[in-house]
Amino acid sequence: MMSDEQAAALSPESVVAQMKQNGVSHVVWLPDSETNWLFLKMQEEQSLSLVGVAREGHACSIAAGLFAGGAKPIVLVQNTGMMESGDSMRGWLLNLNVPVVFLVGYRGYTRHGVNHDSAAEYTERFLLAFGIKFYMVESNADADRISLAFTESELTQRPVVVLIADEFHGFN
């Protein structure tokens, strides 16, 4: 039987299932400790090609190139890196109408509204300033929002962000 904590967590299996359901071919990502369990599951999935980057800003140009070549990438980064790559998002994705979904670790977010990390304070403001639609995912019960993000991205031909708001339990 699952504990309440396990039931409330976002499992890597749920995320990979959403990737497969939406035809993702490539995961462009910057490795970090929060995504370790997800990485292991993505590595096991033969339909996914993992493309590691040294900086998050590079993920945007790589995703745009993959899209131009007929692939369906997803970008996996943390909120701090997403904000650092704002100009690349503008130039490579928004200006070129590239429909790509970002899975963004919401570092510093607490569901109680008392954030002690400025990264959390600026994440949603950043997305609103860029006019980027976003969805929040906190547990397996929310995993279908990843599919909503893919639908939104394809309809608008723009990037859409899924904020993974379970930093300490997510992907475990």
Short mmCIF file of C-alpha atoms in Angstrom, two decimals:
data_model
loop_
_atom_site.label_atom_id
_atom_site.label_comp_id
_atom_site.label_asym_id
_atom_site.label_seq_id
_atom_site.Cartn_x
_atom_site.Cartn_y
_atom_site.Cartn_z
CA MET A 1 0.00 0.00 0.00
CA MET A 2 1.22 3.50 -0.89
CA SER A 3 1.89 6.06 1.80
CA ASP A 4 0.16 9.46 1.60
CA GLU A 5 3.52 11.00 0.67
CA GLN A 6 4.02 8.55 -2.21
CA ALA A 7 0.47 9.10 -3.46
CA ALA A 8 0.99 12.87 -3.40
CA ALA A 9 4.30 12.72 -5.30
CA LEU A 10 4.89 12.97 -9.01
CA SER A 11 6.42 9.72 -10.19
CA PRO A 12 8.93 9.53 -13.03
CA GLU A 13 6.75 6.80 -14.56
CA SER A 14 3.86 9.28 -14.89
CA VAL A 15 6.07 11.84 -16.59
CA VAL A 16 7.57 9.34 -19.04
CA ALA A 17 4.08 7.99 -19.81
CA GLN A 18 3.00 11.54 -20.71
CA MET A 19 6.04 11.94 -22.94
CA LYS A 20 5.24 8.72 -24.77
CA GLN A 21 1.52 9.55 -25.04
CA ASN A 22 2.42 12.85 -26.70
CA GLY A 23 4.98 11.44 -29.13
CA VAL A 24 8.09 13.03 -27.63
CA SER A 25 11.18 11.92 -29.52
CA HIS A 26 13.91 13.92 -27.76
CA VAL A 27 14.44 15.27 -24.24
CA VAL A 28 16.71 18.31 -24.25
CA TRP A 29 17.82 18.83 -20.70
CA LEU A 30 20.35 20.04 -18.22
CA PRO A 31 21.10 17.27 -15.72
CA ASP A 32 20.59 18.06 -12.03
CA SER A 33 20.10 16.14 -8.81
CA GLU A 34 16.31 16.73 -8.74
CA THR A 35 15.79 14.84 -12.01
CA ASN A 36 17.94 11.79 -11.22
CA TRP A 37 15.06 9.29 -10.94
CA LEU A 38 13.37 10.74 -14.01
CA PHE A 39 16.66 10.47 -15.90
CA LEU A 40 16.91 6.76 -15.10
CA LYS A 41 13.35 6.15 -16.41
CA MET A 42 13.96 8.26 -19.54
CA GLN A 43 17.18 6.35 -20.15
CA GLU A 44 15.23 3.06 -20.05
CA GLU A 45 12.65 4.32 -22.58
CA GLN A 46 13.98 3.41 -26.02
CA SER A 47 11.67 5.84 -27.85
CA LEU A 48 13.38 8.81 -26.17
CA SER A 49 16.71 10.30 -27.21
CA LEU A 50 18.34 12.27 -24.41
CA VAL A 51 20.22 15.41 -25.41
CA GLY A 52 22.18 16.95 -22.56
CA VAL A 53 23.17 20.60 -22.70
CA ALA A 54 25.78 22.60 -20.80
CA ARG A 55 23.56 25.70 -20.46
CA GLU A 56 19.77 26.02 -20.52
CA GLY A 57 19.92 28.70 -23.21
CA HIS A 58 21.35 26.10 -25.57
CA ALA A 59 18.26 23.95 -25.06
CA CYS A 60 16.10 26.44 -26.99
CA SER A 61 18.23 26.42 -30.16
CA ILE A 62 18.61 22.64 -30.01
CA ALA A 63 14.86 22.15 -29.55
CA ALA A 64 14.19 24.51 -32.46
CA GLY A 65 16.60 22.57 -34.66
CA LEU A 66 15.07 19.24 -33.70
CA PHE A 67 11.60 20.61 -34.43
CA ALA A 68 12.75 21.95 -37.82
CA GLY A 69 14.10 18.47 -38.58
CA GLY A 70 10.75 16.81 -37.86
CA ALA A 71 11.38 15.66 -34.28
CA LYS A 72 9.19 16.38 -31.26
CA PRO A 73 11.39 17.61 -28.42
CA ILE A 74 10.59 18.48 -24.84
CA VAL A 75 12.87 20.69 -22.72
CA LEU A 76 13.61 19.74 -19.10
CA VAL A 77 15.26 22.47 -16.96
CA GLN A 78 14.99 24.22 -13.62
CA ASN A 79 13.28 27.62 -13.22
CA THR A 80 16.57 29.44 -12.68
CA GLY A 81 17.91 28.14 -15.97
CA MET A 82 14.67 28.89 -17.78
CA MET A 83 14.93 32.50 -16.67
CA GLU A 84 18.61 32.61 -17.66
CA SER A 85 17.65 31.48 -21.15
CA GLY A 86 15.00 34.16 -21.73
CA ASP A 87 16.69 35.66 -24.79
CA SER A 88 17.06 32.22 -26.38
CA MET A 89 13.38 31.52 -25.71
CA ARG A 90 12.49 34.81 -27.37
CA GLY A 91 14.74 34.37 -30.38
CA TRP A 92 14.56 30.66 -31.07
CA LEU A 93 11.10 29.66 -29.89
CA LEU A 94 8.75 32.64 -29.68
CA ASN A 95 9.98 34.45 -32.81
CA LEU A 96 10.14 31.23 -34.86
CA ASN A 97 6.80 29.85 -33.59
CA VAL A 98 8.27 26.62 -32.27
CA PRO A 99 5.72 24.53 -30.34
CA VAL A 100 7.77 22.99 -27.56
CA VAL A 101 6.81 22.02 -24.04
CA PHE A 102 9.14 22.81 -21.14
CA LEU A 103 9.10 20.76 -17.94
CA VAL A 104 10.47 23.22 -15.40
CA GLY A 105 11.49 22.35 -11.86
CA TYR A 106 9.94 25.04 -9.69
CA ARG A 107 12.86 25.56 -7.33
CA GLY A 108 11.91 27.31 -4.11
CA TYR A 109 8.15 26.99 -4.56
CA THR A 110 6.02 26.12 -1.56
CA ARG A 111 2.33 25.54 -1.92
CA HIS A 112 1.69 27.70 1.12
CA GLY A 113 2.86 30.92 -0.56
CA VAL A 114 5.78 31.49 1.77
CA ASN A 115 8.74 31.22 -0.58
CA HIS A 116 12.24 31.74 0.78
CA ASP A 117 13.94 31.59 -2.61
CA SER A 118 13.74 34.47 -5.07
CA ALA A 119 13.75 31.96 -7.93
CA ALA A 120 10.22 31.00 -6.92
CA GLU A 121 9.19 34.65 -6.58
CA TYR A 122 10.16 35.47 -10.17
CA THR A 123 9.23 32.28 -12.06
CA GLU A 124 5.58 33.03 -12.80
CA ARG A 125 6.34 36.73 -13.32
CA PHE A 126 8.92 35.75 -15.94
CA LEU A 127 6.42 33.56 -17.80
CA LEU A 128 3.74 36.26 -17.68
CA ALA A 129 6.21 38.87 -18.98
CA PHE A 130 7.02 36.63 -21.95
CA GLY A 131 3.36 35.75 -22.51
CA ILE A 132 4.05 32.05 -22.04
CA LYS A 133 1.16 29.89 -20.88
CA PHE A 134 1.95 27.55 -18.03
CA TYR A 135 0.41 24.67 -16.10
CA MET A 136 1.26 23.54 -12.56
CA VAL A 137 1.89 19.87 -11.75
CA GLU A 138 2.28 18.83 -8.12
CA SER A 139 1.41 15.12 -8.15
CA ASN A 140 0.41 12.17 -10.32
CA ALA A 141 -3.17 13.45 -10.17
CA ASP A 142 -2.00 16.51 -12.14
CA ALA A 143 0.10 14.62 -14.71
CA ASP A 144 -2.55 15.00 -17.43
CA ARG A 145 -1.73 18.73 -17.46
CA ILE A 146 1.39 17.76 -19.38
CA SER A 147 -0.88 16.63 -22.22
CA LEU A 148 -2.82 19.90 -21.94
CA ALA A 149 0.48 21.75 -22.40
CA PHE A 150 1.23 19.77 -25.57
CA THR A 151 -2.22 20.54 -26.97
CA GLU A 152 -1.84 24.25 -26.13
CA SER A 153 1.63 24.38 -27.65
CA GLU A 154 0.52 22.77 -30.90
CA LEU A 155 -2.57 25.00 -31.19
CA THR A 156 -0.64 28.22 -30.59
CA GLN A 157 2.69 27.21 -32.18
CA ARG A 158 4.41 28.58 -29.08
CA PRO A 159 6.32 27.19 -26.13
CA VAL A 160 4.25 26.18 -23.10
CA VAL A 161 5.67 25.50 -19.64
CA VAL A 162 4.73 22.84 -17.11
CA LEU A 163 5.92 23.90 -13.67
CA ILE A 164 6.90 20.86 -11.64
CA ALA A 165 6.01 22.16 -8.19
CA ASP A 166 7.10 19.21 -6.11
CA GLU A 167 10.81 19.91 -5.95
CA PHE A 168 11.72 17.69 -3.03
CA HIS A 169 9.48 14.74 -3.86
CA GLY A 170 9.00 15.03 -7.60
CA PHE A 171 10.51 12.40 -9.83
CA ASN A 172 11.34 10.16 -6.83
#
